[in-house]
Amino acid sequence: MLHLMRMSKLFARTLREAPAEADVASHQLLIRAAYIRKLMAGVYTWLPLGWRTLRKVERIIREEMDGAGAQEVRMPIVLPAEPWKVTGRWQTYGDLMFKLKDRHDRELGLGPTQEEVVTPLVAAEFTSYRDLPVNLYQIEWKYRDEFRPRFGLLRAREFLMKDAYSFDRDEERMGASYTVMVAAYRRIFDRCGLDYRVVEADPGEIGGDVNHEFMAVAPVGEDQFVYCENGDYSANLEAATARPPEPVPDGDRDPLAVVDTPGRSSIQAVSELLGRPPDQMLKCILYDAAGRTVAVLIPGDREVNDDKVARVMWPAPVRLFADEDFEARRLSKGFVGPQGLSDDIRIIADLSVRAGRNWVTGANEVDRHVTGANLDRDFRVDRWEDVAQVREGDPCPRCGGTLRLARGMVVGHTYQLGTRYSKPLKAMFVDKDGTEQPYQMGCYGIGLTRIVAAAAEQFNDGGGLKWPQALAPYQAVIIPTNMDLPAVVETSERLYEELAALSVEVILDDREESAGVKFADADLVGFPVQVVVGKRGTLSGTVDLKVRATGERQQAPTDRGAQAARDLLAAAP
Ligand SMILES: [Zn+2]
C-alpha cells in the first residue's frame, strides 16, 4: 500500500454537520469524515479514505481465507434466473432480489449470494471424490433491493461481501470444513478489532441446519441476541431457546366456569378484572398456514416468536390472523380459547404451557372468558413445541444460568447447507464405491462494508472515529500548526519521511488551515496517532503526540518523534 499522502492533495472534504437522514453514528461519521458519499438511497461511493479502510478489511480476509486453504475466484454479478427458479429462491427472495431483463427478454438477477453459480461450477469440474474437499471464495459487490435502505452502510442496496463455499464428500467432512472456516472467521474479526459474539442463528432464506452468526455488539444493531452469563450459549433472538419450566405435578383442578368480561379482550384488562396474574392466563394466537388454521397456546405473560412458528409449520407460509380470518372462521377476536376448537384447527402449545393449570382463557364468545381450563379435560394439544420468545432472565438451555439480551449487527454468517443446493441443482460427484452423491456444502459470508460500519459504530466519541489500527486509513497524521513558519514545516516534512521510512502509513496535514481545524479533522477522521509540530516545540526541539483511542498524550524530542510515534502505535489497540 502507498504510505505517503498530503492532506492538501487528498480527495476529502470533511463536514461539520451530518445529513439529516443519517440517524446512526457510523453513518453520520463516515459521511462527515469523508469516507463515503451517497449516490442514491442505499448506494454509496467510497472516497479515498473509506476505500483504504475497506481495502484493509479485504486484505485481512484474503490472508485468512487463503491461509485456511480456500481458493479465490471471481463470479459474475449478473445472473441467469433459471437456477434460482430450480432452488425456489427466485420466489422466496422475492422483491429483495434486483431483477431485470435483457434485450431478448431473458430474466436476470443481480447476485445477493452465489450458491446457484458455484454449485453447477464445481459439479462440472470436480466430479470425483478424489477432487474433494474444495473451498472457493470471492470478494465481490452484491445487491439487495431493500424496501427501506437506512443506517448508511448497514442496510445498503449495494455492499461488498466475501462469500465462500465448501464442497465435501459427506456430512462429517463438511463439519470439518465448517470448523476450519469458523476458526478463520474468529481470526478475521479479532484482527479487525471488533467486539463480537458467535451466536446460533436462524437459517432464513439460505436454508440448512447448523449455522452461526458473527454479531458485532452495538446498541443500534438490527438484531437482538441472547447470551448466557456463564458464557456457554448465545443465539440470535429469532433462534434462541430457554430451558422450559418443569411440568407441574397433578393438583387440584378447578371446574371450568364461564365469566363475563365485557369489553376486555387484552391479557392486561382481563387480568385486572379477574385479579389473576398474566402468567395464569392462556393466550390463544391464531395463524393461517397455507389455508389451514393454527392455534398457538402460550402463557399470558409471554410472547410467541413468529420465526419459530414459521419453522414449525415450514414449508407452509405462515401469517397472523387478520380480522377477516376471524369472521370467516366465526371466531371471536380477543376471546378465543382452545377448548372446543374444531378438529381441523391444529393446536400447538409452547412447552411452558405444561407448567400451568387452571388457566384463564377465552370462552369463544364475545365478552366472555373461562376460568379453570385444564389440559386434556378441557382442551387438547396436537403438538408441543418451543415457540416462545426468549426474554431477559430466562434460564439458559445448556446450564440453567441467566440469559441476557443484547443488540448487534451481523457481520458474518456461516452455514452447513448439506445438500440444500446440490440436490435440486443435481450437483453430483462419483464416490469411492462408484455411486453418484450430492455434494455436502457449506457457505460462509462476511460483509466487508458492514465491518467498516460496525467498527465505526463501536469505535467513536464526540470528536469522531477512533479506528482500531488495523482498519485506520493511515496510522499517523503529522500536524504542523503554523504553515507560515519554515522551521515548523521543515520539521514536519522530516518527520513525515522518517515515519515513512519506519513503514508507518502516514499523512501530512500540510493544509493552510488553523491548528483548530486540523486537530478537529484529525480526531474526526480517526488517525490512531497524531504528531503535533508546534511553534514552541520546534524552538525547544520537541513534538507532541496523542493517541486517538485513549486520548493519552506525551512529548518526545523531535529527533525521536518518529520512533516515539511508532512505539505508541505498537502499544495502541
Ligand atoms: Zn449457560
Coordinates of C-alpha atoms and ligand atoms in Angstrom, one line a residue:
M1 CA 0.0 0.0 0.0
L2 CA 1.0 3.6 -0.7
H3 CA 2.3 5.0 2.6
L4 CA 2.6 8.8 1.8
M5 CA -0.1 11.3 1.4
R6 CA -0.6 15.0 1.9
M7 CA -3.9 16.3 3.2
S8 CA -3.7 19.3 0.8
K9 CA -4.0 16.8 -2.1
L10 CA -6.3 14.2 -0.5
F11 CA -9.8 14.0 -2.1
A12 CA -11.6 14.6 1.2
R13 CA -13.7 17.5 2.4
T14 CA -14.8 16.9 5.9
L15 CA -18.2 18.2 7.0
R16 CA -19.2 19.8 10.3
E17 CA -22.7 18.5 10.1
A18 CA -24.1 15.1 9.1
P19 CA -27.0 14.9 6.7
A20 CA -30.4 14.9 8.5
E21 CA -31.2 11.4 7.3
A22 CA -28.1 9.9 9.0
D23 CA -29.5 8.6 12.3
V24 CA -26.7 6.3 13.5
A25 CA -23.2 7.2 14.5
S26 CA -21.5 5.2 11.8
H27 CA -23.5 6.7 9.0
Q28 CA -23.0 10.3 10.3
L29 CA -19.3 9.9 10.9
L30 CA -18.4 8.1 7.7
I31 CA -20.0 10.9 5.8
R32 CA -18.7 13.7 7.9
A33 CA -15.1 12.3 7.9
A34 CA -15.3 11.9 4.0
Y35 CA -15.2 8.1 3.9
I36 CA -18.3 7.7 1.8
R37 CA -20.7 9.8 -0.3
K38 CA -24.3 8.9 -1.1
L39 CA -25.2 8.4 -4.8
M40 CA -28.8 7.3 -4.1
A41 CA -30.7 5.5 -1.3
G42 CA -28.5 2.6 -0.1
V43 CA -25.8 3.1 -2.7
Y44 CA -22.5 4.9 -1.8
T45 CA -19.3 6.0 -3.5
W46 CA -16.2 5.1 -1.5
L47 CA -13.8 8.0 -1.2
P48 CA -10.0 7.5 -0.8
L49 CA -10.1 7.3 3.0
G50 CA -13.0 4.9 3.0
W51 CA -11.5 2.8 0.2
R52 CA -8.2 2.4 2.1
T53 CA -10.1 1.2 5.1
L54 CA -12.2 -1.2 3.1
R55 CA -9.1 -2.5 1.3
K56 CA -7.6 -3.2 4.7
V57 CA -10.6 -5.3 5.7
E58 CA -10.3 -7.0 2.4
R59 CA -6.6 -7.8 2.9
I60 CA -7.2 -9.3 6.3
I61 CA -10.0 -11.5 5.0
R62 CA -8.0 -12.6 1.9
E63 CA -5.0 -13.6 4.1
E64 CA -7.1 -15.6 6.5
M65 CA -9.1 -17.3 3.7
D66 CA -6.0 -18.2 1.7
G67 CA -4.4 -19.4 5.0
A68 CA -7.4 -21.6 5.7
G69 CA -7.0 -23.3 2.3
A70 CA -9.8 -21.6 0.4
Q71 CA -9.1 -20.5 -3.2
E72 CA -10.2 -17.2 -4.6
V73 CA -12.3 -17.0 -7.7
R74 CA -14.5 -14.2 -9.2
M75 CA -18.0 -14.9 -10.1
P76 CA -20.4 -12.8 -12.1
I77 CA -22.8 -10.3 -10.5
V78 CA -25.4 -10.5 -13.3
L79 CA -27.0 -14.0 -13.1
P80 CA -29.5 -16.0 -15.1
A81 CA -32.8 -16.7 -13.4
E82 CA -33.1 -20.4 -14.2
P83 CA -31.0 -22.0 -11.4
W84 CA -32.7 -19.6 -8.9
K85 CA -36.1 -21.0 -10.1
V86 CA -34.8 -24.6 -9.6
T87 CA -33.8 -23.9 -6.0
G88 CA -37.0 -21.9 -5.3
R89 CA -35.1 -18.8 -4.4
W90 CA -36.3 -16.7 -7.3
Q91 CA -39.6 -16.7 -5.5
T92 CA -38.5 -16.8 -1.8
Y93 CA -36.1 -13.9 -2.3
G94 CA -38.9 -12.1 -3.9
D95 CA -38.6 -8.3 -4.3
L96 CA -35.4 -8.3 -2.3
M97 CA -33.6 -9.5 -5.4
F98 CA -32.8 -7.0 -8.1
K99 CA -34.4 -8.4 -11.2
L100 CA -34.0 -7.3 -14.7
K101 CA -34.5 -8.4 -18.3
D102 CA -32.1 -8.4 -21.2
R103 CA -33.0 -7.3 -24.8
H104 CA -34.1 -10.9 -25.6
D105 CA -36.5 -10.8 -22.7
R106 CA -34.5 -13.2 -20.6
E107 CA -34.9 -12.9 -16.9
L108 CA -31.7 -11.9 -15.0
G109 CA -30.9 -11.0 -11.4
L110 CA -28.2 -9.2 -9.6
G111 CA -26.5 -11.6 -7.2
P112 CA -27.2 -11.3 -3.5
T113 CA -25.3 -14.6 -2.9
Q114 CA -23.9 -17.2 -5.3
E115 CA -24.9 -20.8 -4.4
E116 CA -26.7 -21.1 -7.8
V117 CA -23.5 -20.2 -9.6
V118 CA -20.8 -22.0 -7.6
T119 CA -22.7 -25.3 -7.3
P120 CA -23.0 -26.1 -11.0
L121 CA -19.5 -24.7 -11.5
V122 CA -17.9 -27.2 -9.1
A123 CA -20.2 -30.0 -10.3
A124 CA -18.9 -29.5 -13.9
E125 CA -15.2 -29.6 -12.9
F126 CA -14.6 -31.6 -9.7
T127 CA -16.6 -34.8 -10.4
S128 CA -14.7 -37.4 -8.3
Y129 CA -14.5 -37.9 -4.5
R130 CA -10.7 -37.6 -5.1
D131 CA -11.2 -33.9 -6.0
L132 CA -12.8 -33.1 -2.7
P133 CA -12.8 -31.2 -0.5
V134 CA -12.6 -27.9 -2.3
N135 CA -13.5 -24.4 -0.9
L136 CA -13.9 -21.5 -3.3
Y137 CA -14.4 -17.9 -2.3
Q138 CA -14.7 -14.4 -3.8
I139 CA -14.8 -10.9 -2.6
E140 CA -17.4 -9.1 -4.7
W141 CA -20.2 -6.5 -4.7
K142 CA -23.6 -7.8 -4.0
Y143 CA -27.1 -6.4 -4.4
R144 CA -30.4 -6.4 -2.4
D145 CA -33.3 -4.3 -3.3
E146 CA -34.1 -3.3 0.3
F147 CA -37.5 -1.8 0.7
R148 CA -36.2 0.8 3.1
P149 CA -32.4 1.3 2.8
R150 CA -31.2 3.0 6.0
F151 CA -28.4 3.3 8.6
G152 CA -25.9 4.1 5.9
L153 CA -23.8 1.0 5.1
L154 CA -25.8 -1.2 7.5
R155 CA -28.8 -1.7 5.3
A156 CA -27.5 -0.8 1.9
R157 CA -28.6 -2.0 -1.5
E158 CA -25.0 -2.4 -2.8
F159 CA -22.4 -4.0 -0.4
L160 CA -19.1 -5.7 -0.6
M161 CA -19.1 -9.3 0.6
K162 CA -16.7 -12.2 0.9
D163 CA -18.6 -15.4 0.2
A164 CA -17.0 -18.9 0.4
Y165 CA -18.5 -22.3 -0.5
S166 CA -17.1 -25.6 0.7
F167 CA -17.8 -29.0 -1.1
D168 CA -17.3 -32.2 0.8
R169 CA -18.0 -36.0 0.3
D170 CA -20.0 -36.5 3.5
E171 CA -21.5 -34.7 6.4
E172 CA -18.6 -35.4 8.7
R173 CA -16.1 -33.9 6.3
M174 CA -18.5 -30.9 5.8
G175 CA -18.5 -30.4 9.5
A176 CA -14.6 -30.4 9.5
S177 CA -14.6 -27.8 6.7
Y178 CA -17.1 -25.7 8.7
T179 CA -14.9 -25.8 11.8
V180 CA -11.9 -24.6 9.8
M181 CA -14.0 -21.7 8.4
V182 CA -15.4 -20.7 11.8
A183 CA -11.8 -20.6 13.2
A184 CA -10.7 -18.4 10.2
Y185 CA -13.7 -16.1 10.9
R186 CA -12.7 -15.7 14.5
R187 CA -9.2 -14.6 13.4
I188 CA -10.6 -12.2 10.9
F189 CA -12.8 -10.4 13.4
D190 CA -10.1 -10.5 16.1
R191 CA -7.7 -8.9 13.6
C192 CA -10.3 -6.2 12.7
G193 CA -10.5 -5.4 16.4
L194 CA -14.3 -5.9 16.6
D195 CA -16.2 -6.7 19.8
Y196 CA -18.3 -9.6 18.5
R197 CA -20.1 -12.8 19.6
V198 CA -20.6 -16.0 17.7
V199 CA -24.3 -16.8 18.0
E200 CA -26.5 -19.7 16.9
A201 CA -28.8 -18.4 14.2
D202 CA -32.0 -19.0 12.2
P203 CA -31.1 -20.2 8.7
G204 CA -33.6 -17.9 7.0
E205 CA -33.6 -18.0 3.2
I206 CA -30.3 -19.7 2.8
G207 CA -31.5 -23.0 4.4
G208 CA -29.6 -25.8 6.0
D209 CA -29.3 -26.9 9.7
V210 CA -26.2 -25.7 11.7
N211 CA -25.4 -22.1 11.3
H212 CA -23.8 -19.3 13.2
E213 CA -23.9 -15.5 13.0
F214 CA -20.9 -13.3 13.9
M215 CA -22.6 -10.4 15.7
A216 CA -20.8 -7.1 16.2
V217 CA -22.1 -5.8 19.5
A218 CA -23.8 -2.4 19.1
P219 CA -26.9 -0.8 20.7
V220 CA -28.1 0.3 17.3
G221 CA -27.8 -3.2 15.8
E222 CA -30.8 -4.5 13.9
D223 CA -30.6 -7.9 15.6
Q224 CA -31.2 -9.0 19.1
F225 CA -29.4 -11.9 20.6
V226 CA -29.3 -13.7 23.9
Y227 CA -26.3 -14.9 25.7
C228 CA -25.8 -16.9 28.9
E229 CA -24.0 -15.0 31.7
N230 CA -21.9 -18.2 32.1
G231 CA -20.7 -18.0 28.5
D232 CA -21.9 -21.4 27.3
Y233 CA -24.7 -20.3 25.0
S234 CA -25.6 -17.4 22.7
A235 CA -28.1 -17.2 19.9
N236 CA -30.0 -14.8 17.7
L237 CA -33.3 -14.0 19.3
E238 CA -35.1 -15.5 16.3
A239 CA -33.5 -18.8 17.1
A240 CA -32.9 -18.6 20.8
T241 CA -34.3 -21.1 23.2
A242 CA -34.6 -21.2 27.0
R243 CA -34.8 -24.1 29.3
P244 CA -38.6 -24.9 29.6
P245 CA -40.1 -24.9 33.0
E246 CA -40.7 -28.2 34.7
P247 CA -44.3 -29.6 34.2
V248 CA -46.4 -29.1 37.3
P249 CA -47.4 -32.3 39.2
D250 CA -51.1 -33.0 39.1
G251 CA -53.0 -31.0 41.6
D252 CA -56.5 -29.8 42.2
R253 CA -58.3 -28.9 39.1
D254 CA -61.0 -26.2 39.3
P255 CA -64.2 -26.7 37.5
L256 CA -64.5 -24.9 34.1
A257 CA -66.5 -21.8 34.6
V258 CA -67.6 -19.1 32.3
V259 CA -67.2 -15.5 33.5
D260 CA -68.3 -12.2 31.9
T261 CA -65.5 -9.9 30.8
P262 CA -67.4 -7.2 28.9
G263 CA -65.2 -5.2 26.5
R264 CA -62.0 -6.8 27.9
S265 CA -60.1 -8.7 25.3
S266 CA -56.5 -7.9 26.3
I267 CA -54.5 -10.0 28.7
Q268 CA -53.9 -7.0 30.9
A269 CA -57.6 -5.9 31.0
V270 CA -58.8 -9.5 31.9
S271 CA -56.0 -9.9 34.4
E272 CA -57.1 -6.7 36.2
L273 CA -60.8 -7.6 36.2
L274 CA -60.3 -11.1 37.5
G275 CA -57.4 -10.4 39.8
R276 CA -55.3 -13.2 38.2
P277 CA -51.7 -12.6 37.1
P278 CA -51.0 -12.8 33.3
D279 CA -48.9 -16.0 33.8
Q280 CA -52.1 -17.8 34.8
M281 CA -53.8 -16.8 31.6
L282 CA -53.6 -18.8 28.4
K283 CA -53.2 -16.8 25.2
C284 CA -54.5 -18.5 22.0
I285 CA -52.9 -16.9 18.9
L286 CA -54.3 -17.8 15.5
Y287 CA -52.3 -18.2 12.3
D288 CA -53.1 -19.1 8.8
A289 CA -50.6 -21.7 7.4
A290 CA -51.3 -22.2 3.7
G291 CA -55.1 -22.0 4.3
R292 CA -55.0 -24.1 7.5
T293 CA -55.8 -22.6 10.8
V294 CA -53.2 -23.0 13.5
A295 CA -53.8 -22.0 17.2
V296 CA -50.7 -21.4 19.3
L297 CA -51.0 -21.5 23.1
I298 CA -48.7 -19.7 25.4
P299 CA -49.0 -18.2 28.9
G300 CA -50.3 -14.7 29.0
D301 CA -47.0 -13.2 30.2
R302 CA -45.0 -14.5 27.3
E303 CA -44.8 -13.6 23.6
V304 CA -44.9 -16.0 20.6
N305 CA -41.8 -16.0 18.4
D306 CA -43.3 -15.9 14.9
D307 CA -40.0 -17.2 13.4
K308 CA -40.3 -20.3 15.4
V309 CA -43.9 -20.8 14.4
A310 CA -42.8 -20.4 10.8
R311 CA -40.1 -23.1 11.3
V312 CA -42.6 -25.5 13.0
M313 CA -45.0 -25.1 10.0
W314 CA -42.4 -25.0 7.3
P315 CA -42.7 -25.2 4.3
A316 CA -46.2 -23.7 4.6
P317 CA -46.1 -19.9 4.7
V318 CA -47.4 -18.6 8.0
R319 CA -49.2 -15.4 8.7
L320 CA -51.1 -14.0 11.7
F321 CA -54.9 -14.0 11.5
A322 CA -56.4 -10.8 10.2
D323 CA -59.9 -9.5 11.1
E324 CA -61.4 -11.2 8.0
D325 CA -60.0 -14.6 9.1
F326 CA -61.7 -14.3 12.4
E327 CA -65.0 -13.5 10.7
A328 CA -64.6 -16.3 8.1
R329 CA -64.0 -18.9 10.8
R330 CA -66.6 -17.3 13.2
L331 CA -64.1 -16.9 15.9
S332 CA -64.4 -14.1 18.4
K333 CA -61.2 -12.0 18.2
G334 CA -59.8 -11.4 21.7
F335 CA -62.0 -14.1 23.2
V336 CA -60.6 -17.3 21.6
G337 CA -59.7 -20.2 23.9
P338 CA -58.5 -23.7 23.0
Q339 CA -61.5 -25.6 24.5
G340 CA -63.9 -26.8 21.9
L341 CA -61.9 -25.7 18.9
S342 CA -62.8 -27.9 15.9
D343 CA -60.6 -30.8 14.9
D344 CA -59.4 -29.1 11.7
I345 CA -57.6 -26.5 13.8
R346 CA -54.1 -27.5 14.6
I347 CA -53.3 -26.7 18.2
I348 CA -49.7 -26.1 19.0
A349 CA -48.7 -25.4 22.6
D350 CA -45.5 -23.9 23.8
L351 CA -43.6 -26.2 26.2
S352 CA -44.2 -23.7 29.0
V353 CA -47.9 -24.5 28.9
R354 CA -47.1 -27.8 30.6
A355 CA -46.1 -25.9 33.7
G356 CA -49.6 -24.4 34.4
R357 CA -53.1 -25.5 35.1
N358 CA -56.5 -23.9 35.9
W359 CA -56.0 -21.4 33.1
V360 CA -58.0 -18.3 32.4
T361 CA -58.6 -18.2 28.7
G362 CA -61.1 -17.0 26.0
A363 CA -64.6 -18.6 26.1
N364 CA -65.0 -18.4 22.3
E365 CA -67.9 -15.9 22.9
V366 CA -67.6 -12.2 22.7
D367 CA -67.2 -10.6 26.2
R368 CA -66.6 -13.9 28.0
H369 CA -63.7 -15.9 29.3
V370 CA -63.4 -19.2 31.2
T371 CA -61.5 -20.0 34.4
G372 CA -60.3 -23.4 35.4
A373 CA -59.4 -24.6 31.8
N374 CA -57.2 -27.7 32.1
L375 CA -55.2 -29.7 29.5
D376 CA -56.8 -32.9 28.3
R377 CA -60.0 -32.4 30.3
D378 CA -61.0 -29.2 28.6
F379 CA -58.7 -28.8 25.6
R380 CA -56.3 -30.9 23.5
V381 CA -52.8 -30.1 22.3
D382 CA -51.8 -31.6 18.9
R383 CA -48.1 -30.7 19.1
W384 CA -45.8 -29.5 21.8
E385 CA -43.1 -27.1 20.5
D386 CA -40.8 -24.3 21.7
V387 CA -42.4 -21.3 20.2
A388 CA -41.8 -18.7 22.9
Q389 CA -39.8 -15.6 22.5
V390 CA -36.8 -15.8 25.0
R391 CA -36.6 -12.9 27.4
E392 CA -34.0 -11.4 29.7
G393 CA -33.7 -13.5 32.8
D394 CA -34.9 -16.8 31.3
P395 CA -32.8 -19.9 32.2
C396 CA -30.0 -21.0 29.8
P397 CA -30.9 -24.1 27.8
R398 CA -27.4 -25.5 28.5
C399 CA -26.6 -24.7 32.1
G400 CA -29.8 -23.1 33.6
G401 CA -27.8 -19.9 34.2
T402 CA -29.4 -16.5 33.5
L403 CA -29.9 -15.4 29.8
R404 CA -29.2 -11.7 28.9
L405 CA -30.4 -9.8 25.9
A406 CA -28.2 -7.5 23.8
R407 CA -28.2 -5.9 20.3
G408 CA -25.8 -6.4 17.5
M409 CA -25.3 -6.3 13.8
V410 CA -24.5 -9.4 11.7
V411 CA -21.0 -9.1 10.1
G412 CA -20.6 -12.7 9.2
H413 CA -22.7 -15.8 8.7
T414 CA -21.7 -19.4 8.3
Y415 CA -24.0 -22.3 7.3
Q416 CA -23.8 -26.0 7.0
L417 CA -26.0 -26.3 3.9
G418 CA -25.8 -30.1 3.4
T419 CA -27.5 -30.9 0.2
R420 CA -29.9 -27.9 0.2
Y421 CA -28.5 -26.7 -3.2
S422 CA -26.6 -29.7 -4.6
K423 CA -29.8 -31.9 -4.7
P424 CA -32.2 -29.6 -6.6
L425 CA -29.3 -28.5 -8.9
K426 CA -28.3 -32.2 -9.4
A427 CA -24.7 -31.4 -8.5
M428 CA -23.2 -34.9 -8.0
F429 CA -19.8 -36.4 -7.7
V430 CA -18.8 -40.0 -8.1
D431 CA -18.0 -41.5 -4.7
K432 CA -15.4 -44.2 -3.9
D433 CA -17.9 -47.0 -4.3
G434 CA -18.9 -45.7 -7.8
T435 CA -22.3 -44.2 -6.7
E436 CA -23.3 -40.7 -7.5
Q437 CA -23.7 -38.5 -4.4
P438 CA -24.7 -34.9 -4.0
Y439 CA -22.0 -32.6 -2.5
Q440 CA -22.2 -31.7 1.1
M441 CA -21.9 -28.0 1.1
G442 CA -21.1 -25.2 3.5
C443 CA -21.4 -21.5 2.8
Y444 CA -19.7 -18.6 4.6
G445 CA -20.4 -14.9 4.2
I446 CA -18.7 -11.8 5.6
G447 CA -19.9 -8.3 5.0
L448 CA -16.9 -6.1 4.4
T449 CA -18.8 -2.8 4.1
R450 CA -20.7 -3.9 7.3
I451 CA -17.4 -4.5 9.1
V452 CA -16.4 -0.9 8.3
A453 CA -19.8 0.4 9.6
A454 CA -19.7 -1.9 12.7
A455 CA -16.2 -0.7 13.6
A456 CA -17.3 2.9 13.1
E457 CA -20.3 2.2 15.4
Q458 CA -18.1 0.6 18.1
F459 CA -15.2 3.0 18.0
N460 CA -16.2 6.6 18.1
D461 CA -16.7 9.5 20.5
G462 CA -18.0 13.1 20.3
G463 CA -14.9 14.1 18.3
G464 CA -15.2 11.4 15.6
L465 CA -13.8 8.0 14.7
K466 CA -11.4 6.0 16.8
W467 CA -10.4 3.2 14.5
P468 CA -8.6 0.1 15.6
Q469 CA -5.2 0.4 14.0
A470 CA -5.8 -2.5 11.6
L471 CA -8.7 -0.5 9.9
A472 CA -7.4 3.1 10.0
P473 CA -6.8 4.5 6.6
Y474 CA -3.5 6.0 7.8
Q475 CA -1.9 5.1 11.1
A476 CA -0.4 8.5 11.9
V477 CA -1.0 12.1 11.0
I478 CA 1.5 14.9 11.3
I479 CA 0.0 18.2 12.1
P480 CA 2.2 21.3 11.6
T481 CA 0.3 24.1 13.5
N482 CA 1.9 27.0 11.7
M483 CA 2.4 26.5 7.9
D484 CA 3.9 30.1 7.8
L485 CA 6.9 29.1 9.9
P486 CA 9.6 27.4 7.8
A487 CA 11.1 25.6 10.9
V488 CA 7.7 24.0 11.6
V489 CA 7.2 23.0 8.0
E490 CA 10.8 21.6 7.8
T491 CA 10.4 19.6 11.0
S492 CA 7.1 18.2 9.8
E493 CA 8.5 17.2 6.4
R494 CA 11.4 15.4 8.1
L495 CA 9.1 13.5 10.5
Y496 CA 7.0 12.6 7.5
E497 CA 10.0 11.0 5.8
E498 CA 11.2 9.3 8.9
L499 CA 7.8 7.8 9.7
A500 CA 7.5 6.5 6.2
A501 CA 11.0 5.0 6.5
L502 CA 9.7 3.1 9.6
S503 CA 6.9 1.7 7.4
V504 CA 4.2 3.7 9.1
E505 CA 1.4 4.8 6.9
V506 CA 1.5 8.5 7.5
I507 CA -0.4 11.5 6.2
L508 CA 0.9 15.1 6.5
D509 CA -1.7 17.8 7.1
D510 CA 0.0 20.5 5.1
R511 CA -3.2 22.5 4.5
E512 CA -3.2 26.2 5.1
E513 CA -5.7 25.8 7.9
S514 CA -5.8 26.8 11.5
A515 CA -4.5 24.4 14.1
G516 CA -8.0 24.1 15.5
V517 CA -9.4 22.9 12.2
K518 CA -6.5 20.4 11.8
F519 CA -7.0 19.0 15.3
A520 CA -10.7 18.6 14.7
D521 CA -10.3 16.8 11.4
A522 CA -7.6 14.5 12.8
D523 CA -10.0 13.5 15.6
L524 CA -12.9 13.2 13.1
V525 CA -11.1 11.0 10.6
G526 CA -9.6 9.0 13.4
F527 CA -5.9 8.5 12.7
P528 CA -4.7 6.4 15.6
V529 CA -1.7 8.6 16.4
Q530 CA -1.3 12.4 16.0
V531 CA 2.1 14.0 15.9
V532 CA 1.8 17.8 16.5
V533 CA 4.6 20.0 15.4
G534 CA 4.1 23.4 17.0
K535 CA 5.9 26.7 17.1
R536 CA 7.1 26.5 20.7
G537 CA 8.0 22.8 20.4
T538 CA 10.1 23.4 17.3
L539 CA 12.1 26.1 19.1
S540 CA 12.7 23.8 22.1
G541 CA 13.2 20.7 20.0
T542 CA 10.1 18.7 21.0
V543 CA 6.9 17.3 19.4
D544 CA 3.6 16.4 21.0
L545 CA 2.0 13.0 20.4
K546 CA -1.6 12.0 21.0
V547 CA -3.2 8.5 20.9
R548 CA -6.6 9.0 19.4
A549 CA -8.3 5.9 21.0
T550 CA -7.2 6.7 24.6
G551 CA -6.5 10.5 24.5
E552 CA -3.1 9.7 26.0
R553 CA -0.6 12.5 25.3
Q554 CA 3.2 12.6 25.5
Q555 CA 6.1 14.7 24.4
A556 CA 9.2 13.5 22.6
P557 CA 12.4 15.1 21.4
T558 CA 11.9 16.0 17.8
D559 CA 14.7 13.7 16.6
R560 CA 13.0 10.8 18.4
G561 CA 9.5 11.9 17.3
A562 CA 9.1 9.3 14.6
Q563 CA 10.3 6.4 16.8
A564 CA 8.0 7.6 19.6
A565 CA 5.0 7.6 17.3
R566 CA 5.8 4.1 16.1
D567 CA 6.2 2.9 19.7
L568 CA 2.8 4.4 20.6
L569 CA 1.3 2.6 17.6
A570 CA 2.9 -0.7 18.7
A571 CA 1.3 -0.3 22.1
A572 CA -2.1 1.0 21.0
P573 CA -5.1 -1.2 20.2
Ligands
ZN1 ZN -25.5 -21.2 30.3

